[in-house]
Each structure stands twice: as structure tokens, then as C-alpha cells.
Amino acid sequence: MSGMAGKEVKNDLLENHGRKVALSYIQRLSEAVGSVVQAKEEAWSYAPPKEDSQIATVGIGLDGTCMLRVRPLVDKSCCNQGSTGNPY
């Protein structure tokens, strides 16, 4: 839901989860989560894993909801809908 506006989150919670939540609560919660992320962001680090082989194919979908998985035991995928470019 990181890419949704507060009203969209409110409607989603009501329609899909049966939860009636005030918009002000969603806004305060988002602000609190953002504050925690900003406080911890400086300490976070991420090093991309070493690849065993070269990547032969990259697939791009319209909305990022589906992907082809050739080897089921390998999961190297990431979905980032945030605006910071950091999926973690």
C-alpha cells in the first residue's frame, strides 16, 4: 500500500478487509512509519548477491504482479512501489 493515497488505503481496508478506519489514523500511522524508516535508514546497508551465472533474460510486466519462475527453488525477485528506490 506504499504507493496508495490515504483515501485509497481507507477504501481498500473497507472493501477488501471489512475494516472501517479513519483517514486521520492512516495519515498518522504513515507518518510514524516514515519517521522510523528515516531514523533507521542510515544504519541499513545492502550488498547485492553475487550471481552464479549471467542473467540471460529479464521480463517486465505492466503492473508487476506476475513473473515467470523457471527454477522454483530460486527466488531472486523484488517489487518496489515506493518512491525512494530502496525496496528494503
mmCIF file with all atom_site columns, C-alpha atoms in Angstrom:
data_model
loop_
_atom_site.group_PDB
_atom_site.id
_atom_site.type_symbol
_atom_site.label_atom_id
_atom_site.label_alt_id
_atom_site.label_comp_id
_atom_site.label_asym_id
_atom_site.label_entity_id
_atom_site.label_seq_id
_atom_site.pdbx_PDB_ins_code
_atom_site.Cartn_x
_atom_site.Cartn_y
_atom_site.Cartn_z
_atom_site.occupancy
_atom_site.B_iso_or_equiv
_atom_site.pdbx_formal_charge
_atom_site.auth_seq_id
_atom_site.auth_comp_id
_atom_site.auth_asym_id
_atom_site.auth_atom_id
_atom_site.pdbx_PDB_model_num
ATOM 1  C CA . MET A 1 1  ? 0.000   0.000   0.000   1.00 0.00 ? 1  MET A CA 1
ATOM 2  C CA . SER A 1 2  ? 3.028   2.272   -0.014  1.00 0.00 ? 2  SER A CA 1
ATOM 3  C CA . GLY A 1 3  ? 2.055   3.638   -3.414  1.00 0.00 ? 3  GLY A CA 1
ATOM 4  C CA . MET A 1 4  ? -1.538  4.425   -2.447  1.00 0.00 ? 4  MET A CA 1
ATOM 5  C CA . ALA A 1 5  ? -3.035  7.711   -1.296  1.00 0.00 ? 5  ALA A CA 1
ATOM 6  C CA . GLY A 1 6  ? -4.678  7.756   2.135   1.00 0.00 ? 6  GLY A CA 1
ATOM 7  C CA . LYS A 1 7  ? -8.213  7.665   0.706   1.00 0.00 ? 7  LYS A CA 1
ATOM 8  C CA . GLU A 1 8  ? -7.287  4.663   -1.445  1.00 0.00 ? 8  GLU A CA 1
ATOM 9  C CA . VAL A 1 9  ? -5.908  2.849   1.618   1.00 0.00 ? 9  VAL A CA 1
ATOM 10 C CA . LYS A 1 10 ? -9.096  3.668   3.537   1.00 0.00 ? 10 LYS A CA 1
ATOM 11 C CA . ASN A 1 11 ? -11.284 2.290   0.726   1.00 0.00 ? 11 ASN A CA 1
ATOM 12 C CA . ASP A 1 12 ? -9.088  -0.802  0.327   1.00 0.00 ? 12 ASP A CA 1
ATOM 13 C CA . LEU A 1 13 ? -9.265  -1.609  4.035   1.00 0.00 ? 13 LEU A CA 1
ATOM 14 C CA . LEU A 1 14 ? -13.056 -1.274  3.981   1.00 0.00 ? 14 LEU A CA 1
ATOM 15 C CA . GLU A 1 15 ? -13.752 -3.110  0.709   1.00 0.00 ? 15 GLU A CA 1
ATOM 16 C CA . ASN A 1 16 ? -11.190 -5.917  0.965   1.00 0.00 ? 16 ASN A CA 1
ATOM 17 C CA . HIS A 1 17 ? -10.818 -6.394  4.703   1.00 0.00 ? 17 HIS A CA 1
ATOM 18 C CA . GLY A 1 18 ? -14.077 -5.102  6.206   1.00 0.00 ? 18 GLY A CA 1
ATOM 19 C CA . ARG A 1 19 ? -12.160 -2.552  8.326   1.00 0.00 ? 19 ARG A CA 1
ATOM 20 C CA . LYS A 1 20 ? -13.542 0.961   8.719   1.00 0.00 ? 20 LYS A CA 1
ATOM 21 C CA . VAL A 1 21 ? -10.577 3.201   9.566   1.00 0.00 ? 21 VAL A CA 1
ATOM 22 C CA . ALA A 1 22 ? -10.426 6.983   9.846   1.00 0.00 ? 22 ALA A CA 1
ATOM 23 C CA . LEU A 1 23 ? -8.300  8.789   7.271   1.00 0.00 ? 23 LEU A CA 1
ATOM 24 C CA . SER A 1 24 ? -6.557  10.690  10.077  1.00 0.00 ? 24 SER A CA 1
ATOM 25 C CA . TYR A 1 25 ? -5.457  7.365   11.623  1.00 0.00 ? 25 TYR A CA 1
ATOM 26 C CA . ILE A 1 26 ? -3.973  6.209   8.304   1.00 0.00 ? 26 ILE A CA 1
ATOM 27 C CA . GLN A 1 27 ? -2.149  9.533   7.944   1.00 0.00 ? 27 GLN A CA 1
ATOM 28 C CA . ARG A 1 28 ? -0.745  9.400   11.490  1.00 0.00 ? 28 ARG A CA 1
ATOM 29 C CA . LEU A 1 29 ? 0.312   5.775   11.067  1.00 0.00 ? 29 LEU A CA 1
ATOM 30 C CA . SER A 1 30 ? 2.037   6.549   7.758   1.00 0.00 ? 30 SER A CA 1
ATOM 31 C CA . GLU A 1 31 ? 3.866   9.459   9.360   1.00 0.00 ? 31 GLU A CA 1
ATOM 32 C CA . ALA A 1 32 ? 5.008   7.286   12.282  1.00 0.00 ? 32 ALA A CA 1
ATOM 33 C CA . VAL A 1 33 ? 6.260   4.519   9.980   1.00 0.00 ? 33 VAL A CA 1
ATOM 34 C CA . GLY A 1 34 ? 8.060   7.081   7.823   1.00 0.00 ? 34 GLY A CA 1
ATOM 35 C CA . SER A 1 35 ? 9.780   8.523   10.899  1.00 0.00 ? 35 SER A CA 1
ATOM 36 C CA . VAL A 1 36 ? 11.037  5.087   11.949  1.00 0.00 ? 36 VAL A CA 1
ATOM 37 C CA . VAL A 1 37 ? 12.306  4.361   8.438   1.00 0.00 ? 37 VAL A CA 1
ATOM 38 C CA . GLN A 1 38 ? 14.152  7.680   8.243   1.00 0.00 ? 38 GLN A CA 1
ATOM 39 C CA . ALA A 1 39 ? 15.734  7.125   11.651  1.00 0.00 ? 39 ALA A CA 1
ATOM 40 C CA . LYS A 1 40 ? 16.962  3.632   10.710  1.00 0.00 ? 40 LYS A CA 1
ATOM 41 C CA . GLU A 1 41 ? 17.827  4.280   7.065   1.00 0.00 ? 41 GLU A CA 1
ATOM 42 C CA . GLU A 1 42 ? 21.361  5.498   7.791   1.00 0.00 ? 42 GLU A CA 1
ATOM 43 C CA . ALA A 1 43 ? 22.255  2.236   9.551   1.00 0.00 ? 43 ALA A CA 1
ATOM 44 C CA . TRP A 1 44 ? 20.856  -0.014  6.815   1.00 0.00 ? 44 TRP A CA 1
ATOM 45 C CA . SER A 1 45 ? 23.129  -1.489  4.210   1.00 0.00 ? 45 SER A CA 1
ATOM 46 C CA . TYR A 1 46 ? 22.508  -3.899  1.386   1.00 0.00 ? 46 TYR A CA 1
ATOM 47 C CA . ALA A 1 47 ? 25.007  -5.618  -0.863  1.00 0.00 ? 47 ALA A CA 1
ATOM 48 C CA . PRO A 1 48 ? 23.613  -7.287  -3.986  1.00 0.00 ? 48 PRO A CA 1
ATOM 49 C CA . PRO A 1 49 ? 24.280  -11.048 -4.003  1.00 0.00 ? 49 PRO A CA 1
ATOM 50 C CA . LYS A 1 50 ? 26.964  -12.478 -6.270  1.00 0.00 ? 50 LYS A CA 1
ATOM 51 C CA . GLU A 1 51 ? 25.400  -14.079 -9.323  1.00 0.00 ? 51 GLU A CA 1
ATOM 52 C CA . ASP A 1 52 ? 26.313  -17.677 -10.133 1.00 0.00 ? 52 ASP A CA 1
ATOM 53 C CA . SER A 1 53 ? 25.799  -17.007 -13.825 1.00 0.00 ? 53 SER A CA 1
ATOM 54 C CA . GLN A 1 54 ? 24.937  -14.141 -16.128 1.00 0.00 ? 54 GLN A CA 1
ATOM 55 C CA . ILE A 1 55 ? 21.318  -13.085 -16.413 1.00 0.00 ? 55 ILE A CA 1
ATOM 56 C CA . ALA A 1 56 ? 20.032  -14.239 -19.789 1.00 0.00 ? 56 ALA A CA 1
ATOM 57 C CA . THR A 1 57 ? 16.524  -12.780 -19.759 1.00 0.00 ? 57 THR A CA 1
ATOM 58 C CA . VAL A 1 58 ? 14.657  -10.029 -17.963 1.00 0.00 ? 58 VAL A CA 1
ATOM 59 C CA . GLY A 1 59 ? 10.864  -9.861  -18.073 1.00 0.00 ? 59 GLY A CA 1
ATOM 60 C CA . ILE A 1 60 ? 8.918   -6.666  -17.456 1.00 0.00 ? 60 ILE A CA 1
ATOM 61 C CA . GLY A 1 61 ? 5.157   -6.667  -16.869 1.00 0.00 ? 61 GLY A CA 1
ATOM 62 C CA . LEU A 1 62 ? 2.640   -3.843  -16.863 1.00 0.00 ? 62 LEU A CA 1
ATOM 63 C CA . ASP A 1 63 ? 1.873   -3.936  -13.158 1.00 0.00 ? 63 ASP A CA 1
ATOM 64 C CA . GLY A 1 64 ? 4.491   -6.237  -11.634 1.00 0.00 ? 64 GLY A CA 1
ATOM 65 C CA . THR A 1 65 ? 2.006   -8.777  -10.285 1.00 0.00 ? 65 THR A CA 1
ATOM 66 C CA . CYS A 1 66 ? 3.212   -11.847 -12.204 1.00 0.00 ? 66 CYS A CA 1
ATOM 67 C CA . MET A 1 67 ? 6.550   -13.366 -13.102 1.00 0.00 ? 67 MET A CA 1
ATOM 68 C CA . LEU A 1 68 ? 7.860   -16.476 -14.824 1.00 0.00 ? 68 LEU A CA 1
ATOM 69 C CA . ARG A 1 69 ? 9.814   -18.709 -12.435 1.00 0.00 ? 69 ARG A CA 1
ATOM 70 C CA . VAL A 1 70 ? 11.945  -21.223 -14.292 1.00 0.00 ? 70 VAL A CA 1
ATOM 71 C CA . ARG A 1 71 ? 13.681  -22.741 -11.274 1.00 0.00 ? 71 ARG A CA 1
ATOM 72 C CA . PRO A 1 72 ? 11.187  -22.949 -8.382  1.00 0.00 ? 72 PRO A CA 1
ATOM 73 C CA . LEU A 1 73 ? 13.894  -23.232 -5.719  1.00 0.00 ? 73 LEU A CA 1
ATOM 74 C CA . VAL A 1 74 ? 15.467  -19.916 -6.703  1.00 0.00 ? 74 VAL A CA 1
ATOM 75 C CA . ASP A 1 75 ? 13.679  -16.708 -5.769  1.00 0.00 ? 75 ASP A CA 1
ATOM 76 C CA . LYS A 1 76 ? 15.542  -13.546 -6.723  1.00 0.00 ? 76 LYS A CA 1
ATOM 77 C CA . SER A 1 77 ? 12.730  -11.108 -7.220  1.00 0.00 ? 77 SER A CA 1
ATOM 78 C CA . CYS A 1 78 ? 11.796  -7.776  -5.723  1.00 0.00 ? 78 CYS A CA 1
ATOM 79 C CA . CYS A 1 79 ? 8.816   -5.488  -6.064  1.00 0.00 ? 79 CYS A CA 1
ATOM 80 C CA . ASN A 1 80 ? 9.329   -1.824  -5.238  1.00 0.00 ? 80 ASN A CA 1
ATOM 81 C CA . GLN A 1 81 ? 6.369   0.528   -5.338  1.00 0.00 ? 81 GLN A CA 1
ATOM 82 C CA . GLY A 1 82 ? 7.937   3.127   -3.081  1.00 0.00 ? 82 GLY A CA 1
ATOM 83 C CA . SER A 1 83 ? 9.318   6.444   -4.252  1.00 0.00 ? 83 SER A CA 1
ATOM 84 C CA . THR A 1 84 ? 12.768  6.122   -2.644  1.00 0.00 ? 84 THR A CA 1
ATOM 85 C CA . GLY A 1 85 ? 14.119  3.412   -4.928  1.00 0.00 ? 85 GLY A CA 1
ATOM 86 C CA . ASN A 1 86 ? 15.023  1.310   -1.873  1.00 0.00 ? 86 ASN A CA 1
ATOM 87 C CA . PRO A 1 87 ? 12.799  -1.781  -1.547  1.00 0.00 ? 87 PRO A CA 1
ATOM 88 C CA . TYR A 1 88 ? 14.042  -2.549  1.989   1.00 0.00 ? 88 TYR A CA 1
#
